[in-house]
């Protein structure tokens, strides 16, 4: 079943704004949050013309081929950093439900299957002065984007090409939001962080991140990565792109 305003609004148990095409669902959700959107409201689009990824990168959402959504969450102020974990865990659950194995989270928040990215997560806090109004949790899931002839062929993939069957995007959307709700109900509990950590697929590996090389030693409850360099010193990395380094190469 294709996505449409009627399907999305009738099947989702929350206020929803649906767009056939929009610049970025995160931008629309931020504006809605500022205008008073309720907790759990969602913005969904069939296509994005200016989808955004981490570090200001472009995120492709061609029509009829992906899920692009932003969930508006209004957790208590001190729980805002925990939102970072929700989207990736919800996508992991969805991928498992669809029949994928070898599911992992590449720090900070890429969901991978068999080492290739199927989804990206972009949580953005909306501030009103010093107060956090809430968080816009952007999720982009590749459902049937063909990467085979693209420069991303070695690093990105789509859910349908893994499970080898046609999937219904309306079902996927409904299920994904159910998993977001499920994890959101644990936002005040340690299980959220522990589950996210247990899905990370590079802990213990030799990695390069932000010009540092060393071993991915651990993660902190705020989502930061601890890297141990060849001298044994620990570095805290808040954000960056991780590359796994072959054992025996330069560095730690
Ligand atoms: C990343 O991996 O860099 C994060 C990608 C996040 C993409 C999603 S698609 C829905 C939402 N709207 C956006 O503009 N970005 C996020």
mmCIF file of C-alpha atoms and ligand atoms in Angstrom:
data_model
loop_
_atom_site.group_PDB
_atom_site.id
_atom_site.type_symbol
_atom_site.label_atom_id
_atom_site.label_comp_id
_atom_site.label_asym_id
_atom_site.label_seq_id
_atom_site.Cartn_x
_atom_site.Cartn_y
_atom_site.Cartn_z
ATOM 1 C CA UNK A 1 0.000 0.000 0.000
ATOM 2 C CA UNK A 2 1.385 3.396 -0.892
ATOM 3 C CA UNK A 3 1.454 6.225 1.598
ATOM 4 C CA UNK A 4 -1.244 8.866 1.375
ATOM 5 C CA UNK A 5 -2.754 11.450 3.670
ATOM 6 C CA UNK A 6 -5.882 9.316 4.195
ATOM 7 C CA UNK A 7 -3.920 6.173 5.059
ATOM 8 C CA UNK A 8 -1.459 7.891 7.329
ATOM 9 C CA UNK A 9 -4.002 9.897 9.277
ATOM 10 C CA UNK A 10 -6.432 6.999 9.658
ATOM 11 C CA UNK A 11 -3.819 4.485 10.767
ATOM 12 C CA UNK A 12 -1.777 6.536 13.195
ATOM 13 C CA UNK A 13 -3.017 7.104 16.732
ATOM 14 C CA UNK A 14 -1.705 10.673 17.017
ATOM 15 C CA UNK A 15 -1.885 14.065 15.338
ATOM 16 C CA UNK A 16 -0.061 13.760 11.998
ATOM 17 C CA UNK A 17 0.897 16.105 9.193
ATOM 18 C CA UNK A 18 1.426 14.290 5.908
ATOM 19 C CA UNK A 19 3.123 15.739 2.822
ATOM 20 C CA UNK A 20 3.528 14.202 -0.631
ATOM 21 C CA UNK A 21 6.723 16.221 -0.821
ATOM 22 C CA UNK A 22 8.373 18.636 1.567
ATOM 23 C CA UNK A 23 11.794 20.186 2.110
ATOM 24 C CA UNK A 24 12.554 18.437 5.401
ATOM 25 C CA UNK A 25 10.165 16.787 7.857
ATOM 26 C CA UNK A 26 12.472 17.904 10.680
ATOM 27 C CA UNK A 27 12.014 21.567 9.691
ATOM 28 C CA UNK A 28 8.217 21.168 9.505
ATOM 29 C CA UNK A 29 8.184 19.380 12.866
ATOM 30 C CA UNK A 30 10.298 22.109 14.491
ATOM 31 C CA UNK A 31 7.844 24.755 13.310
ATOM 32 C CA UNK A 32 4.914 22.672 14.582
ATOM 33 C CA UNK A 33 6.626 22.126 17.942
ATOM 34 C CA UNK A 34 7.140 25.881 18.279
ATOM 35 C CA UNK A 35 3.450 26.362 17.438
ATOM 36 C CA UNK A 36 2.431 23.969 20.245
ATOM 37 C CA UNK A 37 2.325 20.459 18.740
ATOM 38 C CA UNK A 38 1.517 17.793 21.343
ATOM 39 C CA UNK A 39 3.828 15.047 22.531
ATOM 40 C CA UNK A 40 4.150 12.159 19.980
ATOM 41 C CA UNK A 41 2.786 14.182 17.038
ATOM 42 C CA UNK A 42 4.468 13.231 13.763
ATOM 43 C CA UNK A 43 5.326 14.730 10.400
ATOM 44 C CA UNK A 44 5.523 12.219 7.559
ATOM 45 C CA UNK A 45 6.521 12.776 3.929
ATOM 46 C CA UNK A 46 6.517 10.605 0.829
ATOM 47 C CA UNK A 47 9.518 12.554 -0.504
ATOM 48 C CA UNK A 48 11.902 15.253 0.705
ATOM 49 C CA UNK A 49 13.631 17.822 -1.498
ATOM 50 C CA UNK A 50 16.018 19.098 1.190
ATOM 51 C CA UNK A 51 16.271 16.184 3.613
ATOM 52 C CA UNK A 52 19.079 16.705 6.110
ATOM 53 C CA UNK A 53 21.488 14.296 7.703
ATOM 54 C CA UNK A 54 24.075 14.713 10.428
ATOM 55 C CA UNK A 55 26.755 17.375 9.955
ATOM 56 C CA UNK A 56 24.529 19.261 7.497
ATOM 57 C CA UNK A 57 24.780 16.512 4.892
ATOM 58 C CA UNK A 58 22.044 15.960 2.343
ATOM 59 C CA UNK A 59 19.693 13.006 2.896
ATOM 60 C CA UNK A 60 17.968 11.542 -0.153
ATOM 61 C CA UNK A 61 14.273 10.687 0.077
ATOM 62 C CA UNK A 62 13.001 9.911 -3.433
ATOM 63 C CA UNK A 63 9.214 9.414 -3.779
ATOM 64 C CA UNK A 64 7.640 6.040 -2.903
ATOM 65 C CA UNK A 65 10.944 4.499 -1.825
ATOM 66 C CA UNK A 66 11.606 5.341 1.819
ATOM 67 C CA UNK A 67 10.165 6.396 5.133
ATOM 68 C CA UNK A 68 10.883 9.985 6.160
ATOM 69 C CA UNK A 69 9.344 11.099 9.411
ATOM 70 C CA UNK A 70 9.914 13.341 12.403
ATOM 71 C CA UNK A 71 8.359 12.573 15.765
ATOM 72 C CA UNK A 72 7.818 15.429 18.196
ATOM 73 C CA UNK A 73 8.703 14.438 21.726
ATOM 74 C CA UNK A 74 8.361 16.503 24.876
ATOM 75 C CA UNK A 75 10.248 14.604 27.556
ATOM 76 C CA UNK A 76 11.119 16.137 30.904
ATOM 77 C CA UNK A 77 14.070 18.504 30.536
ATOM 78 C CA UNK A 78 16.659 16.195 32.117
ATOM 79 C CA UNK A 79 15.643 13.317 29.832
ATOM 80 C CA UNK A 80 16.174 15.181 26.548
ATOM 81 C CA UNK A 81 19.587 13.519 25.868
ATOM 82 C CA UNK A 82 17.956 10.075 26.099
ATOM 83 C CA UNK A 83 15.884 10.748 22.975
ATOM 84 C CA UNK A 84 19.051 10.123 21.012
ATOM 85 C CA UNK A 85 18.661 6.384 21.597
ATOM 86 C CA UNK A 86 14.984 5.945 20.720
ATOM 87 C CA UNK A 87 14.951 6.183 16.955
ATOM 88 C CA UNK A 88 17.810 3.782 16.310
ATOM 89 C CA UNK A 89 16.368 1.187 18.690
ATOM 90 C CA UNK A 90 12.925 1.483 17.082
ATOM 91 C CA UNK A 91 14.443 0.919 13.626
ATOM 92 C CA UNK A 92 16.397 -2.090 14.939
ATOM 93 C CA UNK A 93 13.131 -3.600 16.221
ATOM 94 C CA UNK A 94 11.430 -2.939 12.902
ATOM 95 C CA UNK A 95 14.264 -4.515 10.931
ATOM 96 C CA UNK A 96 14.164 -7.597 13.177
ATOM 97 C CA UNK A 97 10.395 -7.838 12.711
ATOM 98 C CA UNK A 98 10.862 -7.668 8.932
ATOM 99 C CA UNK A 99 13.215 -10.640 9.137
ATOM 100 C CA UNK A 100 16.672 -9.053 9.161
ATOM 101 C CA UNK A 101 19.537 -10.437 11.201
ATOM 102 C CA UNK A 102 22.992 -8.906 11.748
ATOM 103 C CA UNK A 103 21.378 -5.664 12.856
ATOM 104 C CA UNK A 104 23.601 -3.148 14.594
ATOM 105 C CA UNK A 105 23.990 0.501 15.461
ATOM 106 C CA UNK A 106 27.084 2.225 14.174
ATOM 107 C CA UNK A 107 27.879 4.983 16.646
ATOM 108 C CA UNK A 108 26.428 7.458 16.998
ATOM 109 C CA UNK A 109 23.158 6.411 15.442
ATOM 110 C CA UNK A 110 23.278 4.748 12.019
ATOM 111 C CA UNK A 111 21.286 1.536 11.806
ATOM 112 C CA UNK A 112 23.125 -1.081 9.792
ATOM 113 C CA UNK A 113 22.227 -4.515 8.519
ATOM 114 C CA UNK A 114 25.130 -6.733 7.458
ATOM 115 C CA UNK A 115 27.382 -3.691 7.929
ATOM 116 C CA UNK A 116 25.433 -1.448 5.526
ATOM 117 C CA UNK A 117 23.345 1.541 6.541
ATOM 118 C CA UNK A 118 19.577 1.193 6.240
ATOM 119 C CA UNK A 119 18.551 4.193 8.336
ATOM 120 C CA UNK A 120 19.783 7.474 9.733
ATOM 121 C CA UNK A 121 18.523 9.266 12.826
ATOM 122 C CA UNK A 122 18.596 13.028 13.356
ATOM 123 C CA UNK A 123 17.381 14.203 16.770
ATOM 124 C CA UNK A 124 17.232 17.999 17.037
ATOM 125 C CA UNK A 125 16.410 19.919 20.216
ATOM 126 C CA UNK A 126 14.197 22.995 19.864
ATOM 127 C CA UNK A 127 15.101 25.720 22.340
ATOM 128 C CA UNK A 128 13.091 28.610 23.706
ATOM 129 C CA UNK A 129 15.810 30.640 25.400
ATOM 130 C CA UNK A 130 17.464 28.326 27.933
ATOM 131 C CA UNK A 131 14.458 25.960 27.966
ATOM 132 C CA UNK A 132 14.138 22.924 25.709
ATOM 133 C CA UNK A 133 10.652 23.005 24.171
ATOM 134 C CA UNK A 134 11.119 19.451 22.994
ATOM 135 C CA UNK A 135 12.944 17.250 20.535
ATOM 136 C CA UNK A 136 12.282 16.507 16.902
ATOM 137 C CA UNK A 137 13.318 12.918 16.246
ATOM 138 C CA UNK A 138 13.990 12.570 12.521
ATOM 139 C CA UNK A 139 14.132 9.071 11.057
ATOM 140 C CA UNK A 140 14.995 8.204 7.474
ATOM 141 C CA UNK A 141 14.641 4.542 6.477
ATOM 142 C CA UNK A 142 15.646 3.166 3.094
ATOM 143 C CA UNK A 143 12.837 0.833 2.069
ATOM 144 C CA UNK A 144 13.418 0.342 -1.675
ATOM 145 C CA UNK A 145 16.072 2.821 -2.765
ATOM 146 C CA UNK A 146 18.357 1.186 -5.320
ATOM 147 C CA UNK A 147 21.951 1.936 -4.316
ATOM 148 C CA UNK A 148 23.507 -0.649 -6.658
ATOM 149 C CA UNK A 149 24.760 1.912 -9.179
ATOM 150 C CA UNK A 150 25.407 4.704 -6.704
ATOM 151 C CA UNK A 151 28.583 5.761 -4.947
ATOM 152 C CA UNK A 152 26.934 4.480 -1.747
ATOM 153 C CA UNK A 153 26.668 0.917 -3.083
ATOM 154 C CA UNK A 154 29.248 -0.403 -0.604
ATOM 155 C CA UNK A 155 27.888 1.395 2.440
ATOM 156 C CA UNK A 156 24.100 1.717 2.104
ATOM 157 C CA UNK A 157 21.238 -0.666 1.489
ATOM 158 C CA UNK A 158 17.460 -0.916 1.665
ATOM 159 C CA UNK A 159 15.182 -3.069 3.763
ATOM 160 C CA UNK A 160 13.490 -4.759 0.793
ATOM 161 C CA UNK A 161 16.735 -5.847 -0.795
ATOM 162 C CA UNK A 162 17.720 -7.556 2.464
ATOM 163 C CA UNK A 163 14.471 -9.395 3.084
ATOM 164 C CA UNK A 164 13.911 -9.979 -0.613
ATOM 165 C CA UNK A 165 10.198 -9.204 -0.660
ATOM 166 C CA UNK A 166 7.890 -6.252 -1.108
ATOM 167 C CA UNK A 167 7.060 -4.404 2.110
ATOM 168 C CA UNK A 168 4.092 -2.168 2.847
ATOM 169 C CA UNK A 169 5.351 1.283 3.872
ATOM 170 C CA UNK A 170 2.137 2.097 5.749
ATOM 171 C CA UNK A 171 2.599 -1.050 7.853
ATOM 172 C CA UNK A 172 6.255 -0.193 8.403
ATOM 173 C CA UNK A 173 5.388 3.352 9.471
ATOM 174 C CA UNK A 174 2.723 2.209 11.906
ATOM 175 C CA UNK A 175 4.995 -0.405 13.395
ATOM 176 C CA UNK A 176 7.972 1.953 13.608
ATOM 177 C CA UNK A 177 5.942 4.530 15.534
ATOM 178 C CA UNK A 178 4.727 1.770 17.853
ATOM 179 C CA UNK A 179 8.363 0.915 18.614
ATOM 180 C CA UNK A 180 9.215 4.601 19.151
ATOM 181 C CA UNK A 181 6.318 4.795 21.645
ATOM 182 C CA UNK A 182 7.497 1.618 23.332
ATOM 183 C CA UNK A 183 11.032 2.916 23.893
ATOM 184 C CA UNK A 184 9.742 6.368 24.797
ATOM 185 C CA UNK A 185 7.810 4.776 27.666
ATOM 186 C CA UNK A 186 11.214 3.646 29.040
ATOM 187 C CA UNK A 187 12.886 7.042 28.676
ATOM 188 C CA UNK A 188 13.430 7.319 32.423
ATOM 189 C CA UNK A 189 14.864 3.817 32.731
ATOM 190 C CA UNK A 190 18.355 2.455 32.361
ATOM 191 C CA UNK A 191 17.133 -0.207 29.933
ATOM 192 C CA UNK A 192 16.971 2.397 27.166
ATOM 193 C CA UNK A 193 20.681 3.184 27.339
ATOM 194 C CA UNK A 194 21.653 -0.448 28.002
ATOM 195 C CA UNK A 195 19.667 -1.643 24.968
ATOM 196 C CA UNK A 196 21.217 1.017 22.744
ATOM 197 C CA UNK A 197 24.689 0.122 23.981
ATOM 198 C CA UNK A 198 24.108 -3.584 23.402
ATOM 199 C CA UNK A 199 23.220 -2.863 19.763
ATOM 200 C CA UNK A 200 26.431 -0.887 19.076
ATOM 201 C CA UNK A 201 28.513 -2.845 16.612
ATOM 202 C CA UNK A 202 31.929 -1.224 17.039
ATOM 203 C CA UNK A 203 32.653 -1.453 20.766
ATOM 204 C CA UNK A 204 36.050 -3.064 21.252
ATOM 205 C CA UNK A 205 37.119 -2.430 17.647
ATOM 206 C CA UNK A 206 40.020 -0.249 16.543
ATOM 207 C CA UNK A 207 38.513 2.849 15.073
ATOM 208 C CA UNK A 208 39.308 6.267 13.721
ATOM 209 C CA UNK A 209 37.059 9.141 14.719
ATOM 210 C CA UNK A 210 37.673 12.883 14.579
ATOM 211 C CA UNK A 211 41.418 12.403 13.821
ATOM 212 C CA UNK A 212 41.847 10.057 16.783
ATOM 213 C CA UNK A 213 42.789 6.408 16.403
ATOM 214 C CA UNK A 214 42.271 3.905 19.171
ATOM 215 C CA UNK A 215 39.939 1.348 20.613
ATOM 216 C CA UNK A 216 36.238 2.076 21.090
ATOM 217 C CA UNK A 217 36.277 1.393 24.816
ATOM 218 C CA UNK A 218 32.792 2.320 25.982
ATOM 219 C CA UNK A 219 29.904 4.765 25.714
ATOM 220 C CA UNK A 220 28.554 7.105 28.378
ATOM 221 C CA UNK A 221 24.869 7.533 29.293
ATOM 222 C CA UNK A 222 24.799 10.830 27.338
ATOM 223 C CA UNK A 223 25.785 8.881 24.205
ATOM 224 C CA UNK A 224 29.425 10.038 24.055
ATOM 225 C CA UNK A 225 32.047 7.563 22.905
ATOM 226 C CA UNK A 226 35.141 6.723 24.981
ATOM 227 C CA UNK A 227 38.193 5.998 22.868
ATOM 228 C CA UNK A 228 41.422 4.607 24.331
ATOM 229 C CA UNK A 229 44.524 5.636 22.405
ATOM 230 C CA UNK A 230 47.797 3.709 22.054
ATOM 231 C CA UNK A 231 49.170 5.381 25.207
ATOM 232 C CA UNK A 232 46.191 4.234 27.233
ATOM 233 C CA UNK A 233 44.655 7.690 27.474
ATOM 234 C CA UNK A 234 40.864 7.935 27.269
ATOM 235 C CA UNK A 235 39.235 10.508 24.984
ATOM 236 C CA UNK A 236 35.566 11.466 25.101
ATOM 237 C CA UNK A 237 34.067 12.015 21.653
ATOM 238 C CA UNK A 238 30.646 13.647 21.471
ATOM 239 C CA UNK A 239 30.043 13.381 17.732
ATOM 240 C CA UNK A 240 31.810 12.268 14.600
ATOM 241 C CA UNK A 241 32.094 9.649 11.890
ATOM 242 C CA UNK A 242 33.580 6.332 12.909
ATOM 243 C CA UNK A 243 35.764 4.237 10.621
ATOM 244 C CA UNK A 244 36.902 0.793 11.664
ATOM 245 C CA UNK A 245 40.689 0.492 11.254
ATOM 246 C CA UNK A 246 42.332 -2.805 10.297
ATOM 247 C CA UNK A 247 44.214 -4.428 13.181
ATOM 248 C CA UNK A 248 47.981 -4.086 12.727
ATOM 249 C CA UNK A 249 47.737 -0.649 11.052
ATOM 250 C CA UNK A 250 48.853 2.686 12.492
ATOM 251 C CA UNK A 251 47.650 3.780 15.911
ATOM 252 C CA UNK A 252 46.579 1.816 18.979
HETATM 253 C C1 LIG B 1 22.041 10.771 9.130
HETATM 254 O O1 LIG B 1 22.288 9.578 9.038
HETATM 255 O O2 LIG B 1 22.902 11.613 8.826
HETATM 256 C C2 LIG B 1 20.689 11.218 9.623
HETATM 257 C C3 LIG B 1 19.661 11.189 8.535
HETATM 258 C C4 LIG B 1 18.285 11.617 9.011
HETATM 259 C C5 LIG B 1 17.295 11.723 7.878
HETATM 260 C C6 LIG B 1 15.891 11.976 8.355
HETATM 261 S S1 LIG B 1 14.696 11.779 7.064
HETATM 262 C C7 LIG B 1 13.452 12.463 8.079
HETATM 263 C C8 LIG B 1 14.098 13.614 8.822
HETATM 264 N N1 LIG B 1 14.047 14.836 8.013
HETATM 265 C C9 LIG B 1 15.262 15.252 7.660
HETATM 266 O O3 LIG B 1 15.508 16.262 6.974
HETATM 267 N N2 LIG B 1 16.192 14.426 8.157
HETATM 268 C C10 LIG B 1 15.606 13.346 8.933
#
